[in-house]
Amino acid sequence: GDAPSTGKRMLEQDFTNDSPMSYEEKRELCANMNKLPGKKLGSVVQIIHDRNPKILQQNGEDPDEIEIDIDRIDAATLRYLEVFVKEALSKKTNKKPKNDASQALAAPSRRSAAGLRVLGG
């Protein structure tokens, strides 16, 4: 049999680590979540929604924007997201050839693709 892919391995380790996050770790998680491409962000929102349905709030002024109050998410979910986000970002950066970066930076993007605002930290 093949070795399980990282994605699969992650699902198995699942929500076992529930040590509380420090302020710094939450802040880093917020920052990393805001760097995610839209598709991955959708997965993050789905994970949070499955685990803590009451946390996701639609922004009254902008219905396309979703607010996540990171301080209300339980520790196990935060730890899971921490791993998920780091893996997503490392995959993202490794794939692109270096000379691509300047073009990506030239395109101004004010907000994350999915209109996500991560609060807290």
mmCIF file of C-alpha atoms in Angstrom:
data_model
loop_
_atom_site.group_PDB
_atom_site.id
_atom_site.type_symbol
_atom_site.label_atom_id
_atom_site.label_comp_id
_atom_site.label_asym_id
_atom_site.label_seq_id
_atom_site.Cartn_x
_atom_site.Cartn_y
_atom_site.Cartn_z
ATOM 1 C CA GLY A 1 0.000 0.000 0.000
ATOM 2 C CA ASP A 2 0.987 3.589 -0.498
ATOM 3 C CA ALA A 3 2.035 5.812 2.364
ATOM 4 C CA PRO A 4 -0.907 8.039 3.316
ATOM 5 C CA SER A 5 -0.742 11.581 2.019
ATOM 6 C CA THR A 6 -0.326 14.450 4.445
ATOM 7 C CA GLY A 7 -3.992 15.326 4.122
ATOM 8 C CA LYS A 8 -5.063 11.872 5.200
ATOM 9 C CA ARG A 9 -2.566 11.713 8.027
ATOM 10 C CA MET A 10 -3.906 14.975 9.331
ATOM 11 C CA LEU A 11 -7.452 13.713 9.453
ATOM 12 C CA GLU A 12 -6.320 10.758 11.499
ATOM 13 C CA GLN A 13 -4.449 12.859 14.037
ATOM 14 C CA ASP A 14 -7.540 15.026 13.934
ATOM 15 C CA PHE A 15 -8.451 16.963 17.067
ATOM 16 C CA THR A 16 -6.311 15.155 19.612
ATOM 17 C CA ASN A 17 -4.128 18.087 20.641
ATOM 18 C CA ASP A 18 -6.147 20.474 22.763
ATOM 19 C CA SER A 19 -3.460 22.359 24.633
ATOM 20 C CA PRO A 20 -4.525 26.009 24.899
ATOM 21 C CA MET A 21 -2.983 28.516 22.517
ATOM 22 C CA SER A 22 -0.971 31.452 23.723
ATOM 23 C CA TYR A 23 -1.766 34.980 22.597
ATOM 24 C CA GLU A 24 1.239 34.891 20.240
ATOM 25 C CA GLU A 25 0.172 31.619 18.650
ATOM 26 C CA LYS A 26 -3.332 32.904 18.062
ATOM 27 C CA ARG A 27 -1.945 36.023 16.480
ATOM 28 C CA GLU A 28 0.251 33.978 14.169
ATOM 29 C CA LEU A 29 -2.673 31.731 13.251
ATOM 30 C CA CYS A 30 -4.775 34.804 12.421
ATOM 31 C CA ALA A 31 -2.044 36.181 10.199
ATOM 32 C CA ASN A 32 -1.544 32.858 8.439
ATOM 33 C CA MET A 33 -5.256 32.343 7.887
ATOM 34 C CA ASN A 34 -5.401 35.711 6.197
ATOM 35 C CA LYS A 35 -2.664 34.604 3.780
ATOM 36 C CA LEU A 36 -4.535 31.539 2.588
ATOM 37 C CA PRO A 37 -5.862 31.334 -0.968
ATOM 38 C CA GLY A 38 -9.661 31.396 -1.236
ATOM 39 C CA LYS A 39 -10.125 27.673 -1.704
ATOM 40 C CA LYS A 40 -8.148 26.760 1.415
ATOM 41 C CA LEU A 41 -9.916 29.499 3.313
ATOM 42 C CA GLY A 42 -13.182 27.827 2.407
ATOM 43 C CA SER A 43 -11.922 24.631 4.038
ATOM 44 C CA VAL A 44 -10.938 26.522 7.173
ATOM 45 C CA VAL A 45 -14.378 28.115 7.396
ATOM 46 C CA GLN A 46 -15.950 24.673 6.930
ATOM 47 C CA ILE A 47 -13.817 23.143 9.703
ATOM 48 C CA ILE A 48 -14.686 25.947 12.116
ATOM 49 C CA HIS A 49 -18.344 25.782 11.183
ATOM 50 C CA ASP A 50 -18.476 22.016 11.752
ATOM 51 C CA ARG A 51 -16.848 22.303 15.150
ATOM 52 C CA ASN A 52 -18.196 25.636 16.432
ATOM 53 C CA PRO A 53 -21.243 26.612 14.374
ATOM 54 C CA LYS A 54 -22.066 29.670 16.468
ATOM 55 C CA ILE A 55 -18.719 31.361 15.934
ATOM 56 C CA LEU A 56 -18.940 32.403 12.310
ATOM 57 C CA GLN A 57 -20.635 35.767 12.078
ATOM 58 C CA GLN A 58 -21.666 37.513 8.939
ATOM 59 C CA ASN A 59 -20.610 41.096 8.878
ATOM 60 C CA GLY A 60 -23.727 43.278 8.840
ATOM 61 C CA GLU A 61 -22.227 45.894 6.540
ATOM 62 C CA ASP A 62 -20.776 43.384 4.105
ATOM 63 C CA PRO A 63 -22.649 40.091 3.759
ATOM 64 C CA ASP A 64 -19.804 38.591 1.704
ATOM 65 C CA GLU A 65 -17.438 39.002 4.569
ATOM 66 C CA ILE A 66 -17.272 36.441 7.333
ATOM 67 C CA GLU A 67 -15.849 37.255 10.721
ATOM 68 C CA ILE A 68 -14.188 34.621 12.843
ATOM 69 C CA ASP A 69 -13.621 35.399 16.477
ATOM 70 C CA ILE A 70 -10.602 33.249 17.169
ATOM 71 C CA ASP A 71 -10.939 33.639 20.925
ATOM 72 C CA ARG A 72 -14.206 31.707 20.843
ATOM 73 C CA ILE A 73 -12.861 28.676 18.992
ATOM 74 C CA ASP A 74 -12.015 25.684 21.158
ATOM 75 C CA ALA A 75 -8.365 24.761 21.601
ATOM 76 C CA ALA A 76 -8.514 21.457 19.721
ATOM 77 C CA THR A 77 -9.912 23.184 16.630
ATOM 78 C CA LEU A 78 -7.279 25.916 16.848
ATOM 79 C CA ARG A 79 -4.503 23.320 17.005
ATOM 80 C CA TYR A 80 -5.978 21.483 14.044
ATOM 81 C CA LEU A 81 -6.213 24.718 12.067
ATOM 82 C CA GLU A 82 -2.652 25.619 12.990
ATOM 83 C CA VAL A 83 -1.376 22.451 11.310
ATOM 84 C CA PHE A 84 -3.811 22.760 8.408
ATOM 85 C CA VAL A 85 -2.846 26.362 7.685
ATOM 86 C CA LYS A 86 0.896 25.735 7.918
ATOM 87 C CA GLU A 87 0.639 22.798 5.545
ATOM 88 C CA ALA A 88 -1.487 24.781 3.129
ATOM 89 C CA LEU A 89 0.955 27.672 3.121
ATOM 90 C CA SER A 90 4.048 25.489 2.748
ATOM 91 C CA LYS A 91 2.464 23.719 -0.225
ATOM 92 C CA LYS A 92 1.553 27.034 -1.756
ATOM 93 C CA THR A 93 5.022 28.522 -1.487
ATOM 94 C CA ASN A 94 6.875 25.440 -2.675
ATOM 95 C CA LYS A 95 4.867 25.006 -5.831
ATOM 96 C CA LYS A 96 5.527 28.332 -7.523
ATOM 97 C CA PRO A 97 8.775 29.133 -9.295
ATOM 98 C CA LYS A 98 10.567 32.024 -7.614
ATOM 99 C CA ASN A 99 10.420 34.424 -10.563
ATOM 100 C CA ASP A 100 6.627 34.338 -10.250
ATOM 101 C CA ALA A 101 6.603 36.162 -6.952
ATOM 102 C CA SER A 102 7.077 39.691 -8.294
ATOM 103 C CA GLN A 103 3.980 39.389 -10.472
ATOM 104 C CA ALA A 104 1.891 38.127 -7.593
ATOM 105 C CA LEU A 105 2.961 41.057 -5.441
ATOM 106 C CA ALA A 106 2.112 43.565 -8.163
ATOM 107 C CA ALA A 107 -1.575 42.723 -8.004
ATOM 108 C CA PRO A 108 -3.043 44.700 -5.126
ATOM 109 C CA SER A 109 -5.407 42.665 -3.018
ATOM 110 C CA ARG A 110 -6.990 44.541 -0.179
ATOM 111 C CA ARG A 111 -8.685 41.591 1.420
ATOM 112 C CA SER A 112 -8.517 37.834 1.406
ATOM 113 C CA ALA A 113 -10.209 36.056 -1.460
ATOM 114 C CA ALA A 114 -13.150 34.836 0.575
ATOM 115 C CA GLY A 115 -13.659 38.142 2.357
ATOM 116 C CA LEU A 116 -12.609 36.654 5.653
ATOM 117 C CA ARG A 117 -11.769 38.736 8.670
ATOM 118 C CA VAL A 118 -10.102 36.923 11.489
ATOM 119 C CA LEU A 119 -10.629 38.685 14.784
ATOM 120 C CA GLY A 120 -8.661 38.344 17.967
ATOM 121 C CA GLY A 121 -4.945 38.183 18.584
#
